[in-house]
Amino acid sequence: MSDPFFRNPFRLSLAEFPFRSPSFRQTGKHSIAFVCIGLLAAAGCGSSGPPVSISLSPSSAQGIEQGQTVPIAATVMNDPSNAGVTWSFSGTGCTGAACGTLTSQTTTSAVYNALASVPSNLFVTVTATSVAHPSKSSSIGIAMVAIAVTIQNTVTELAAGTGNYFSAMFSASVQNDPTHYGVTWTLTANGVPCSPACGTLFTIDAAAAQYTPPSSVPAAPDNTPTITAASATNPGRSDSDTFTIFDGSAACGTGGNESVLNGQYAIMLQGWSGIGGGSPILYAASFGADGTGKITGGQDQFNPYLSISAYAGAPVIPSASSYSVGADNRGCLTLTDNSEATFTFRFSLGGITGGIASKGDLIFVNEQSAIAEHASGILRRQDPTAFSLSALAPNYVLGVDGWDNSSGTLNHFALVGSFAQSGGTTSSLAYDENDGGKMLTTGGMPESGSFLTFQPIATGTGVAMASLNFPGISNVSVNVEVYVINSSELFFVSLILSKEGAEFSGRAIATPSSFSPSSISGNYIFRFTGSSSGATSASIGLASFSNGGPPSVSGTVSGTIDQYTGGTATSQNLAGTYAFTSLSGRLDIIGSNAATSPVCYLTNPLDGVSAFCISMDPSASLGVFDVQATATYSNSSLSGNFYFVSGEPGDNSIPGLSGVAAISSGSIKGVKDASAQSGFSLANPLNATLSINADGSGNLGANTVAVTNGTVLYFIDETGNLPPLVQVFEQ
């Protein structure tokens, strides 16, 4: 094109510019600048400066409680007009005044006021918009939290009954309450006040109340009352617990064979609380059974790991407790203590002489608590003639295990050792301790001083308080309750502990006053249970010892060990040497690895225990050696009626098992009950074929292992990915 007007305007000289009026030429450079700004800004002839921006302080506000305020300051940068901002706000889950208010608004600041009563958690956005540049704004998010009330110990059922201090404590936690006024408590049935027909409620303080049930089960709807804790600051925020009042004295019904449980008994269990991995719990009790299904009294203790809910020495309320026994010696037991906690057990009995059982096993599910709890353990008949310090044996071997988190990680812990006692004062402790693989030992040499001091034994229950110092686990004394079974057997159960301590339970069995190499039997069967890094380990096996006789204190050991851990089964030879310490009865087995190198302390053989042992590996397994008579074993070596138990569950996935079985010529037929996170599973059939080799090893079918001494049978089912546990069959 020849017309200069159509040329690229950005290449025109001033002389060629199409608007050539005199006025243009007279305006000079200022007009040129105007043209560049007005027409050519896109080409970069000028600059608009830094962009306008707004910053708010604070940049966010989280966890604002009802009635609180949030001062907000706005800074507008690069605004020569200094016109400031205007304010607005909006909410998620609310509109208008229901979101709060903005007050004290200026061009640089405002104050957000949360609602005086927040009905639920809300989120509000406060926005500051530039006056001079309305397209520029900045926002702050404010999260308002409502008061939250939680009843911490909800229950599903409570027993009716009478007794001193027979009541349940309820406590409530209140969060996000700036006034800290706590809660108010009410007791209703179908929304209508129901006291005293449905029980009475007494406020202890701003966070706790005491509920006392009626003496008998009331008619509906008063038999299902509701306890409500409402925020004193905002009554619209509350939590409720509805439960059923039941008759504890008849909860187990009748079985027709109640006379087999008659006398004073002690029980000791280990288990788990919660779901998933859970946390350990201990339970123990002494109770009287009258032979007709009635409980005559007793006391119990409950110890959830490192929990403020743990307690000990709570009297058992006879009017809210009961038991029953069926024709097969399986039974039901409920124990209600004066904390209005009812514990329900299923058991199987053995050691029956003169129609009365001297021992048994039992499993537990807390059907009362909204939190899943299950456990398993043992039952022993107590001898009241031994309920004095002077009646106790002078020497004992101790075997206990449990859990310790002194290192910040939950580790399985086990300790075995021997000690002397006189009048409740102990001495000459020799011990070996395994805390998650960390070993501590005296090497079998007794220490000076006392590690355990007994208080007087209660003549009604056979229970004594004791103060104990376990080396390496706690720097302070640990309180335990000692349950006297007889002069030769004691239960030990720890009480509430600090985070530096271990929670444990176990047994002490009387020992000879002196040992020699001949104290070692030629053959043993054994079982171990432990846990490492969350993986439970269960082991059974055979061990044979050979020495030159006195005065030899060493020799060789041989045998087999079958271990099942985390779904993996291994079998290895137990081959090595041993060293024996005559002073304490310590038997140190030196095998090819830590799993085949346990340390044991010998006892007088009693109740299937000839020695308590611990493993040397990180599982910190606690084990029992039991004498195996020299014999040629076969399928006919076990015959008669047996009761069986699974022992302590090493983790929360492992069920507790209890049942009875008849064994004849290798045929096992019986019934078993189970306890797990999901509750009880009752009356499951048990049918198996037992095959026993000449050395006492054997199986109950494919992927199972078993060992026997002709009196007891240890059994592990390694089928699939079943949890590791040792089932123990006894008569």
XYZ file of C-alpha atoms in Angstrom:
731
model
C 0.000 0.000 0.000
C 1.225 3.509 -0.916
C -0.984 5.417 1.510
C 1.191 6.102 4.558
C -1.872 5.884 6.808
C -1.956 2.127 6.294
C 1.626 1.605 7.228
C 2.496 -0.021 10.550
C 1.746 2.895 12.931
C 4.525 1.808 15.235
C 7.054 2.572 12.516
C 5.810 6.089 11.571
C 8.030 9.035 12.177
C 6.529 12.128 13.709
C 6.591 13.893 10.321
C 4.604 11.069 8.720
C 1.933 10.805 11.443
C -1.480 11.259 9.753
C -2.803 13.871 12.256
C -0.707 16.833 11.124
C -2.578 19.786 12.528
C -0.683 22.806 13.830
C -2.145 22.222 17.239
C -0.519 18.829 17.373
C 2.893 20.197 16.601
C 2.490 22.890 19.235
C 1.719 20.445 22.112
C 5.212 18.981 21.966
C 6.441 16.052 24.015
C 3.502 16.057 26.474
C 1.101 15.192 23.684
C 3.428 12.437 22.594
C 3.378 10.964 26.058
C -0.432 11.110 26.078
C -0.578 9.192 22.840
C 1.790 6.530 24.146
C -0.308 6.054 27.273
C -3.639 6.185 25.505
C -2.883 4.176 22.384
C 0.347 2.342 22.786
C 0.345 1.044 26.358
C 0.287 -2.498 25.075
C 3.591 -1.872 23.329
C 5.315 -0.903 26.581
C 5.717 2.809 26.076
C 4.820 3.310 29.818
C 4.376 1.390 33.139
C 1.384 1.152 35.574
C 3.558 0.323 38.689
C 3.277 -2.555 41.254
C -0.174 -4.153 41.524
C -2.510 -3.417 44.413
C -2.660 -6.170 47.061
C -4.305 -6.698 50.447
C -2.942 -8.611 53.423
C -4.922 -9.567 56.525
C -3.739 -10.224 60.025
C -4.314 -12.862 61.246
C -4.283 -14.884 58.047
C -6.648 -17.488 59.551
C -8.362 -18.267 62.830
C -9.041 -21.852 63.898
C -10.822 -23.246 66.927
C -12.714 -20.081 67.860
C -15.074 -20.813 70.720
C -18.524 -19.351 71.232
C -18.563 -15.716 72.397
C -14.971 -15.077 71.403
C -13.817 -12.205 69.140
C -11.260 -12.016 66.351
C -9.731 -8.538 65.644
C -8.705 -8.327 61.974
C -6.340 -5.736 60.479
C -6.129 -5.007 56.719
C -3.156 -3.500 54.909
C -3.579 -2.290 51.298
C -0.292 -2.073 49.451
C 0.472 0.034 46.352
C -2.707 2.126 46.686
C -1.765 5.841 46.420
C -5.322 6.832 47.361
C -5.100 5.144 50.785
C -8.840 4.546 50.542
C -8.605 1.292 52.522
C -11.148 -1.518 52.401
C -14.766 -2.447 52.920
C -15.763 -5.561 54.876
C -18.152 -8.480 54.282
C -18.552 -12.024 55.495
C -20.343 -15.256 54.612
C -20.586 -18.678 56.180
C -20.761 -22.376 55.475
C -23.661 -23.889 57.344
C -25.107 -20.501 58.307
C -26.403 -17.223 56.869
C -26.597 -13.657 58.115
C -26.602 -13.152 61.858
C -26.457 -16.916 62.353
C -22.828 -16.658 61.239
C -21.868 -14.028 63.820
C -21.329 -10.278 63.401
C -18.698 -7.816 62.182
C -18.315 -4.733 64.374
C -15.920 -1.778 64.747
C -15.506 -1.642 60.991
C -13.042 0.917 59.635
C -11.140 1.158 56.383
C -8.270 -0.752 58.009
C -9.795 -3.021 60.636
C -12.840 -4.912 61.881
C -13.781 -7.253 64.707
C -15.489 -10.577 64.090
C -17.768 -11.688 66.950
C -18.571 -15.373 67.248
C -22.064 -16.408 68.265
C -22.768 -16.443 71.976
C -24.050 -19.987 71.517
C -22.621 -22.054 68.668
C -25.115 -24.791 67.694
C -22.581 -26.706 65.642
C -19.183 -26.288 64.059
C -19.249 -23.403 61.555
C -16.867 -21.912 59.028
C -17.023 -18.174 58.252
C -15.136 -16.257 55.566
C -14.432 -12.553 56.242
C -13.454 -10.577 53.140
C -11.718 -7.194 52.843
C -12.215 -5.457 49.433
C -10.164 -2.476 48.206
C -12.244 0.731 47.936
C -10.114 2.158 45.116
C -9.710 -1.153 43.323
C -12.824 -3.272 43.923
C -11.391 -6.166 41.959
C -8.782 -6.620 44.674
C -9.720 -8.459 47.886
C -8.413 -10.842 50.524
C -10.174 -13.239 52.871
C -9.647 -14.926 56.223
C -11.225 -18.232 57.177
C -12.560 -18.504 60.718
C -13.483 -21.925 62.102
C -15.934 -21.787 65.008
C -16.078 -24.895 67.186
C -19.155 -25.802 69.152
C -19.018 -27.031 72.724
C -18.591 -30.804 72.694
C -19.766 -32.947 75.615
C -18.718 -36.593 75.905
C -19.681 -39.081 78.595
C -16.439 -40.982 78.910
C -17.619 -44.267 80.418
C -20.787 -45.194 78.568
C -22.307 -48.583 79.405
C -24.867 -50.872 77.828
C -26.175 -52.429 81.034
C -25.988 -52.043 84.817
C -27.021 -54.497 87.502
C -29.775 -53.849 89.995
C -28.844 -54.621 93.577
C -28.017 -53.331 97.003
C -24.820 -52.935 98.933
C -22.553 -50.382 100.502
C -21.398 -47.815 97.969
C -23.045 -49.791 95.174
C -23.047 -47.170 92.441
C -21.579 -46.235 89.084
C -19.504 -43.145 88.470
C -20.142 -41.239 85.259
C -17.779 -38.512 84.105
C -18.051 -36.073 81.219
C -15.435 -34.134 79.295
C -16.322 -30.720 77.862
C -14.347 -29.172 75.030
C -14.450 -25.693 73.467
C -16.142 -24.076 76.446
C -14.496 -20.760 77.348
C -16.430 -20.567 80.616
C -15.408 -24.012 81.914
C -18.720 -24.327 83.718
C -18.931 -28.096 83.173
C -22.204 -29.985 82.777
C -25.555 -30.549 84.406
C -26.860 -34.107 84.791
C -30.368 -35.508 84.326
C -31.893 -38.989 84.605
C -34.910 -39.799 82.440
C -36.828 -42.657 80.848
C -38.515 -41.935 77.523
C -37.665 -38.283 78.101
C -39.500 -38.093 81.449
C -37.756 -37.809 84.843
C -37.865 -41.295 86.360
C -36.029 -41.201 89.682
C -36.206 -43.024 92.054
C -37.951 -45.847 90.133
C -35.091 -46.024 87.627
C -32.386 -45.254 90.207
C -30.952 -42.042 91.598
C -28.366 -39.614 90.298
C -26.170 -37.512 92.565
C -23.959 -34.771 91.132
C -20.410 -34.998 92.459
C -18.943 -31.943 90.748
C -19.071 -30.055 87.445
C -17.834 -33.100 85.537
C -18.971 -36.191 87.471
C -22.118 -37.810 88.826
C -22.885 -40.957 90.778
C -25.685 -43.267 89.694
C -27.233 -45.726 92.145
C -29.509 -48.370 90.599
C -32.748 -49.548 92.183
C -32.624 -52.654 94.343
C -34.585 -54.654 91.760
C -35.270 -54.385 88.041
C -38.116 -51.879 87.468
C -40.861 -52.212 84.889
C -40.501 -50.669 81.445
C -39.622 -47.977 80.532
C -37.806 -47.365 83.831
C -35.610 -50.402 83.172
C -33.894 -48.505 80.329
C -33.044 -45.067 81.765
C -30.975 -42.385 80.081
C -28.305 -40.321 81.768
C -27.658 -36.992 80.037
C -24.790 -34.564 80.538
C -25.616 -31.118 79.119
C -23.230 -28.195 78.864
C -23.947 -25.643 81.589
C -22.864 -22.921 79.173
C -24.846 -24.162 76.184
C -27.522 -26.703 77.228
C -28.137 -27.531 73.592
C -24.802 -29.337 73.539
C -25.019 -32.656 75.393
C -24.279 -36.371 75.404
C -26.472 -39.236 76.630
C -26.089 -42.841 77.654
C -29.064 -45.217 77.660
C -28.597 -48.573 79.355
C -30.572 -51.576 80.566
C -30.970 -52.466 84.232
C -30.646 -56.254 84.632
C -30.808 -58.754 87.466
C -27.198 -59.690 88.179
C -28.223 -62.354 90.680
C -29.911 -64.350 87.907
C -27.902 -63.287 84.855
C -26.310 -66.712 84.380
C -29.517 -68.684 84.808
C -29.166 -72.242 86.066
C -27.198 -75.178 84.734
C -28.068 -77.901 87.213
C -24.483 -78.660 88.228
C -23.724 -75.630 90.421
C -22.441 -77.772 93.311
C -19.189 -78.439 91.451
C -18.129 -74.824 92.068
C -18.053 -74.552 95.835
C -15.644 -72.629 98.061
C -13.293 -69.672 97.677
C -11.760 -69.154 94.214
C -9.297 -66.771 92.597
C -9.165 -65.849 88.914
C -6.501 -64.013 86.912
C -6.845 -62.852 83.277
C -4.962 -60.900 80.645
C -6.571 -59.370 77.570
C -7.230 -56.331 75.416
C -9.424 -53.252 75.286
C -10.604 -51.351 72.209
C -10.584 -52.228 68.532
C -7.694 -52.581 66.125
C -4.429 -52.931 67.991
C -6.104 -52.069 71.291
C -4.340 -51.795 74.632
C -3.684 -54.403 77.342
C -5.951 -55.045 80.326
C -5.624 -57.119 83.481
C -8.379 -58.495 85.681
C -8.284 -60.544 88.852
C -10.725 -61.441 91.609
C -11.339 -63.589 94.635
C -14.916 -64.737 95.196
C -16.920 -67.210 97.216
C -19.287 -69.696 95.532
C -21.909 -71.387 97.711
C -22.553 -74.465 95.535
C -26.050 -73.313 94.503
C -25.273 -70.547 92.003
C -24.905 -67.703 94.493
C -21.820 -65.573 95.107
C -21.172 -64.957 98.792
C -18.671 -62.092 98.461
C -15.157 -61.249 97.382
C -13.207 -58.460 95.739
C -11.822 -57.665 92.306
C -9.433 -55.401 90.426
C -9.440 -54.087 86.876
C -6.394 -52.527 85.258
C -6.676 -51.097 81.727
C -3.150 -50.170 80.671
C -2.094 -46.726 81.963
C -5.725 -45.754 82.492
C -7.362 -43.600 85.141
C -10.198 -46.159 85.100
C -8.067 -48.787 86.839
C -8.982 -49.807 90.372
C -8.349 -52.513 92.945
C -9.900 -53.899 96.105
C -13.499 -53.276 95.009
C -15.917 -55.461 97.006
C -18.020 -57.919 94.998
C -21.766 -57.405 95.543
C -23.418 -60.817 96.137
C -26.931 -59.587 95.297
C -25.786 -58.605 91.793
C -23.503 -61.576 91.068
C -24.159 -65.211 90.188
C -22.898 -68.330 88.435
C -24.153 -71.509 86.816
C -22.511 -74.796 85.812
C -23.789 -77.186 83.161
C -23.595 -80.952 83.079
C -20.386 -80.801 80.999
C -18.699 -78.522 83.602
C -18.874 -75.476 81.371
C -20.377 -72.488 83.089
C -21.191 -68.801 83.357
C -20.049 -66.326 86.017
C -20.990 -62.684 86.605
C -19.220 -60.579 89.200
C -20.536 -57.108 89.964
C -18.402 -54.893 92.189
C -19.322 -51.783 94.117
C -18.227 -49.620 91.200
C -21.312 -51.019 89.407
C -19.025 -52.813 86.967
C -20.299 -56.248 85.960
C -17.809 -58.686 84.444
C -19.156 -61.711 82.583
C -17.120 -64.908 82.182
C -17.490 -68.308 80.569
C -15.481 -71.103 82.137
C -14.714 -74.795 82.091
C -13.752 -76.733 85.205
C -11.329 -79.524 86.045
C -9.418 -81.024 88.928
C -12.712 -82.379 90.257
C -12.323 -84.342 93.490
C -15.233 -85.219 95.746
C -17.535 -83.467 93.288
C -15.791 -80.071 93.689
C -13.547 -78.418 91.089
C -10.121 -77.216 92.181
C -9.137 -75.504 88.932
C -10.350 -74.360 85.554
C -10.012 -71.757 82.881
C -12.180 -68.842 81.873
C -12.690 -66.222 79.189
C -14.169 -62.766 79.529
C -16.109 -60.272 77.424
C -17.171 -56.955 78.912
C -20.781 -56.994 77.787
C -21.451 -53.938 79.917
C -18.984 -51.505 78.383
C -19.441 -49.771 75.047
C -15.698 -50.359 74.534
C -14.786 -53.850 73.304
C -12.864 -55.803 75.958
C -11.923 -59.467 76.059
C -9.507 -61.616 78.051
C -8.648 -65.152 79.079
C -7.072 -66.714 82.137
C -7.155 -69.328 84.860
C -9.295 -70.213 87.894
C -7.968 -71.884 91.054
C -9.658 -72.945 94.297
C -8.131 -71.230 97.304
C -7.173 -72.788 100.620
C -8.321 -70.460 103.432
C -5.944 -72.163 105.896
C -3.090 -70.514 103.982
C -4.480 -66.982 104.396
C -1.708 -65.823 106.728
C 1.894 -64.774 106.181
C 3.134 -67.506 108.483
C 1.514 -70.179 106.302
C 3.424 -69.228 103.143
C 6.304 -71.331 101.838
C 9.840 -70.076 102.517
C 10.983 -70.181 98.868
C 9.288 -69.407 95.572
C 9.962 -69.144 91.864
C 8.180 -66.263 90.132
C 7.043 -66.038 86.502
C 5.250 -62.870 85.326
C 4.733 -61.112 82.026
C 2.918 -58.094 80.634
C 3.616 -54.839 78.871
C 6.035 -51.970 79.335
C 6.384 -48.643 77.510
C 9.245 -47.063 79.444
C 11.083 -46.656 76.119
C 8.084 -44.978 74.453
C 7.069 -48.153 72.585
C 4.790 -50.872 73.934
C 7.055 -53.876 74.537
C 6.248 -57.301 75.846
C 7.938 -57.843 79.183
C 8.695 -61.028 81.114
C 10.584 -61.881 84.292
C 11.443 -65.136 86.016
C 13.380 -65.606 89.210
C 13.562 -67.125 92.661
C 13.299 -65.559 96.106
C 12.988 -66.399 99.778
C 10.406 -64.969 102.167
C 9.782 -64.917 105.866
C 6.762 -63.294 107.442
C 6.093 -61.320 104.273
C 9.617 -59.926 103.867
C 11.522 -61.246 100.859
C 15.208 -61.728 100.245
C 17.738 -63.417 97.950
C 16.148 -62.410 94.632
C 17.805 -63.968 91.597
C 16.167 -63.085 88.292
C 16.302 -62.867 84.526
C 14.276 -60.185 82.780
C 13.486 -59.576 79.112
C 11.974 -56.238 78.154
C 11.341 -56.382 74.410
C 14.718 -58.045 73.827
C 16.635 -56.004 76.395
C 18.033 -58.462 78.935
C 18.807 -57.881 82.600
C 20.043 -60.685 84.851
C 21.784 -61.568 88.086
C 23.134 -64.701 86.425
C 21.376 -66.799 89.035
C 23.198 -65.191 91.951
C 20.815 -63.879 94.641
C 20.870 -60.168 95.408
C 20.921 -58.700 98.873
C 17.970 -56.734 100.223
C 14.232 -57.113 99.755
C 12.407 -56.491 96.486
C 8.914 -57.347 97.779
C 7.091 -56.606 101.025
C 3.738 -58.223 101.816
C 1.015 -56.568 103.842
C -1.217 -58.803 105.995
C -3.396 -61.259 104.067
C -7.162 -60.688 104.188
C -8.690 -63.738 105.828
C -11.908 -63.465 103.801
C -10.375 -63.339 100.327
C -6.734 -64.421 100.660
C -5.600 -61.147 99.080
C -2.638 -59.091 100.274
C -1.246 -55.803 99.059
C 2.460 -55.781 98.335
C 5.076 -53.230 97.322
C 7.436 -54.500 94.651
C 10.570 -53.195 92.948
C 11.366 -54.813 89.623
C 14.889 -53.978 88.537
C 15.192 -52.196 85.206
C 11.464 -51.585 84.724
C 10.536 -49.033 87.339
C 12.544 -46.673 89.471
C 9.753 -46.567 92.046
C 7.875 -49.196 94.007
C 4.996 -50.863 92.192
C 1.869 -51.876 94.072
C 0.581 -55.366 93.378
C -2.161 -57.530 94.782
C -1.120 -61.022 95.765
C -3.814 -63.716 95.711
C -2.969 -66.683 97.937
C -4.131 -69.920 96.300
C -2.437 -72.115 98.863
C 0.884 -72.117 100.673
C 2.625 -73.248 97.481
C 0.969 -71.033 94.857
C 0.383 -67.267 94.584
C -1.052 -64.965 91.911
C 0.604 -61.578 91.326
C -1.324 -58.776 89.573
C -0.003 -55.217 89.239
C -2.092 -52.146 89.986
C -2.210 -48.663 88.424
C 1.185 -47.657 87.069
C 2.873 -44.583 85.690
C 4.131 -44.500 82.132
C 7.540 -45.622 83.384
C 6.146 -48.900 84.697
C 5.163 -52.320 83.445
C 1.720 -53.861 83.709
C 2.040 -57.543 84.506
C 0.546 -60.589 86.146
C 1.763 -64.082 86.854
C 2.320 -66.800 89.411
C 4.754 -67.868 92.102
C 5.255 -71.578 92.814
C 7.069 -72.943 95.854
C 10.584 -74.305 95.328
C 12.828 -76.654 97.263
C 15.031 -75.134 99.913
C 18.056 -76.320 97.959
C 18.883 -77.551 94.471
C 21.324 -79.952 92.916
C 21.935 -81.080 89.342
C 19.662 -84.038 90.040
C 16.821 -81.516 90.398
C 16.794 -81.372 86.596
C 14.415 -83.936 85.156
C 15.479 -85.889 82.107
C 12.602 -84.815 79.857
C 10.202 -81.874 79.618
C 7.426 -80.544 77.439
C 7.218 -76.772 77.192
C 5.159 -73.840 75.889
C 5.935 -70.127 75.383
C 3.945 -67.026 74.412
C 5.331 -63.554 73.652
C 5.206 -60.656 71.234
C 7.691 -58.588 69.227
C 6.860 -55.471 67.182
C 3.175 -56.357 67.272
C 3.739 -59.936 66.097
C 2.660 -62.535 68.652
C 4.779 -65.658 68.999
C 3.625 -69.056 70.280
C 5.948 -72.038 70.758
C 5.759 -75.601 72.037
C 8.354 -78.368 72.133
C 10.264 -81.180 73.806
C 13.544 -80.966 75.715
C 15.792 -83.743 77.022
C 18.658 -83.079 79.429
C 21.726 -85.226 79.944
C 24.464 -84.833 82.551
C 26.998 -86.840 84.447
C 25.083 -86.569 87.682
C 26.205 -84.814 90.845
C 28.267 -82.750 91.241
C 28.011 -81.806 87.538
C 26.320 -78.430 86.901
C 26.350 -78.584 83.105
C 25.411 -80.935 80.308
C 23.700 -81.202 76.957
C 20.150 -80.570 75.850
C 18.305 -81.841 72.788
C 14.768 -81.728 71.453
C 12.515 -79.829 69.091
C 10.762 -76.470 69.099
C 7.842 -75.472 66.881
C 7.214 -71.731 66.690
C 4.323 -69.894 65.048
C 4.657 -66.137 64.526
C 2.676 -63.801 62.275
C 1.274 -66.623 60.158
C 4.691 -68.263 59.664
C 5.491 -71.656 61.195
C 9.052 -72.849 61.829
C 10.421 -76.055 63.290
C 13.986 -76.402 64.517
C 16.108 -78.624 66.675
C 16.771 -77.701 70.269
C 20.423 -78.675 70.462
C 23.057 -77.223 72.742
C 24.313 -77.162 76.280
C 23.085 -75.922 79.626
C 24.494 -74.501 82.833
C 22.811 -74.933 86.203
C 23.077 -72.674 89.252
C 22.348 -74.765 92.329
C 21.965 -71.764 94.639
C 18.847 -70.422 92.835
C 17.734 -73.306 90.615
C 18.560 -71.345 87.458
C 18.798 -73.420 84.274
C 20.536 -71.578 81.428
C 20.072 -73.283 78.038
C 22.564 -72.326 75.338
C 21.185 -73.149 71.916
C 22.044 -72.101 68.378
C 20.014 -68.874 68.546
C 18.027 -66.668 70.931
C 14.771 -68.564 70.321
C 16.365 -71.855 71.402
C 18.180 -70.405 74.431
C 15.627 -69.898 77.224
C 16.464 -69.305 80.867
C 14.438 -71.251 83.443
C 14.049 -71.419 87.229
C 12.997 -74.779 88.657
C 10.032 -75.235 91.021
C 8.560 -78.048 93.005
C 6.371 -79.528 90.233
C 2.864 -78.191 90.888
C -0.198 -77.660 88.724
C 1.674 -78.457 85.517
C 4.602 -76.148 86.333
C 8.083 -77.579 86.848
C 9.866 -74.387 85.795
C 9.100 -70.834 84.714
C 11.163 -69.683 81.737
C 11.734 -66.673 79.480
C 13.050 -66.519 75.955
C 16.098 -64.444 75.060
C 14.687 -63.029 71.815
C 12.732 -59.735 71.342
C 9.393 -61.543 71.838
C 10.154 -61.649 75.591
C 8.155 -64.862 75.806
C 7.123 -66.341 79.136
C 7.105 -70.111 79.237
C 6.421 -73.161 81.337
C 8.421 -76.396 81.466
C 6.512 -79.478 82.683
C 8.079 -82.836 83.436
C 7.611 -85.561 80.829
C 7.898 -89.053 82.266
C 10.161 -91.449 80.399
C 7.766 -93.587 78.374
C 6.793 -94.682 74.897
C 3.842 -92.493 73.958
C 0.963 -93.293 71.596
C -2.580 -92.240 70.738
C -3.816 -94.016 73.856
C -1.552 -92.016 76.190
C -4.296 -89.425 76.692
C -7.698 -90.611 77.831
C -10.641 -89.140 79.740
C -12.340 -85.802 80.162
C -10.282 -82.647 79.748
C -10.866 -78.926 80.006
C -8.845 -76.589 77.824
C -7.854 -72.942 77.580
C -5.933 -70.839 75.093
C -3.859 -68.958 77.660
C -3.289 -65.237 77.474
C -3.946 -63.509 74.110
C -0.708 -61.983 72.844
C -2.513 -59.342 70.799
C -6.004 -57.971 70.253
C -6.739 -60.242 67.293
C -6.283 -63.436 69.291
C -9.455 -64.937 70.753
C -9.681 -66.501 74.166
C -10.771 -70.139 74.101
C -12.342 -72.248 76.823
C -13.985 -75.623 76.558
C -14.210 -79.281 77.422
C -13.262 -82.370 75.460
C -13.347 -86.140 75.785
C -10.201 -87.868 74.457
C -10.146 -91.588 73.655
C -7.741 -93.507 71.388
C -6.831 -90.342 69.499
C -10.384 -89.086 69.059
C -11.160 -85.640 70.479
C -14.764 -84.530 70.777
C -15.895 -81.496 72.701
C -17.337 -78.016 72.866
C -15.505 -74.704 72.972
C -16.427 -71.119 73.743
C -14.531 -68.092 72.442
C -14.142 -64.436 73.371
C -12.956 -61.752 70.964
C -13.444 -58.086 70.040
C -16.814 -59.016 68.567
C -18.038 -60.685 71.794
C -18.719 -64.250 72.882
C -19.110 -67.174 70.503
C -20.509 -70.103 72.490
C -20.908 -73.872 72.182
C -18.819 -74.374 69.044
C -18.227 -78.083 68.269
C -14.702 -79.481 68.521
C -13.831 -82.626 66.572
C -10.263 -83.709 65.867
C -8.078 -86.768 65.492
C -4.994 -86.847 67.683
C -1.854 -88.578 66.468
C 0.952 -89.050 69.026
C 4.486 -90.241 68.275
C 6.626 -92.314 70.601
C 8.468 -89.230 71.943
C 5.232 -87.428 72.841
C 5.140 -85.144 69.808
C 2.207 -85.245 67.418
C -0.582 -83.315 65.773
C -4.333 -82.861 65.508
C -4.335 -82.849 61.732
C -2.554 -81.051 58.905
C -0.687 -77.853 59.810
C -0.944 -78.489 63.543
C 1.626 -79.449 66.160
C 1.174 -80.989 69.609
C 3.222 -82.357 72.514
C 2.130 -84.325 75.573
C 3.429 -85.924 78.757
C 0.374 -88.150 79.138
C -1.312 -85.715 81.541
C -1.547 -82.466 79.586
C -1.553 -81.666 75.884
C -0.123 -78.503 74.282
C -1.439 -77.711 70.818
C -0.893 -74.999 68.156
C -3.039 -74.687 65.041
C -0.908 -73.243 62.228
C -3.607 -73.518 59.580
C -3.725 -70.558 57.211
C -3.063 -67.260 58.948
C -4.654 -68.027 62.322
C -3.414 -65.991 65.298
C -0.655 -67.702 67.301
C -1.890 -69.241 70.548
C -1.143 -72.315 72.614
C -4.149 -74.389 73.622
C -3.645 -76.330 76.844
C -5.706 -79.464 77.600
C -5.746 -80.525 81.269
C -7.773 -82.857 83.467
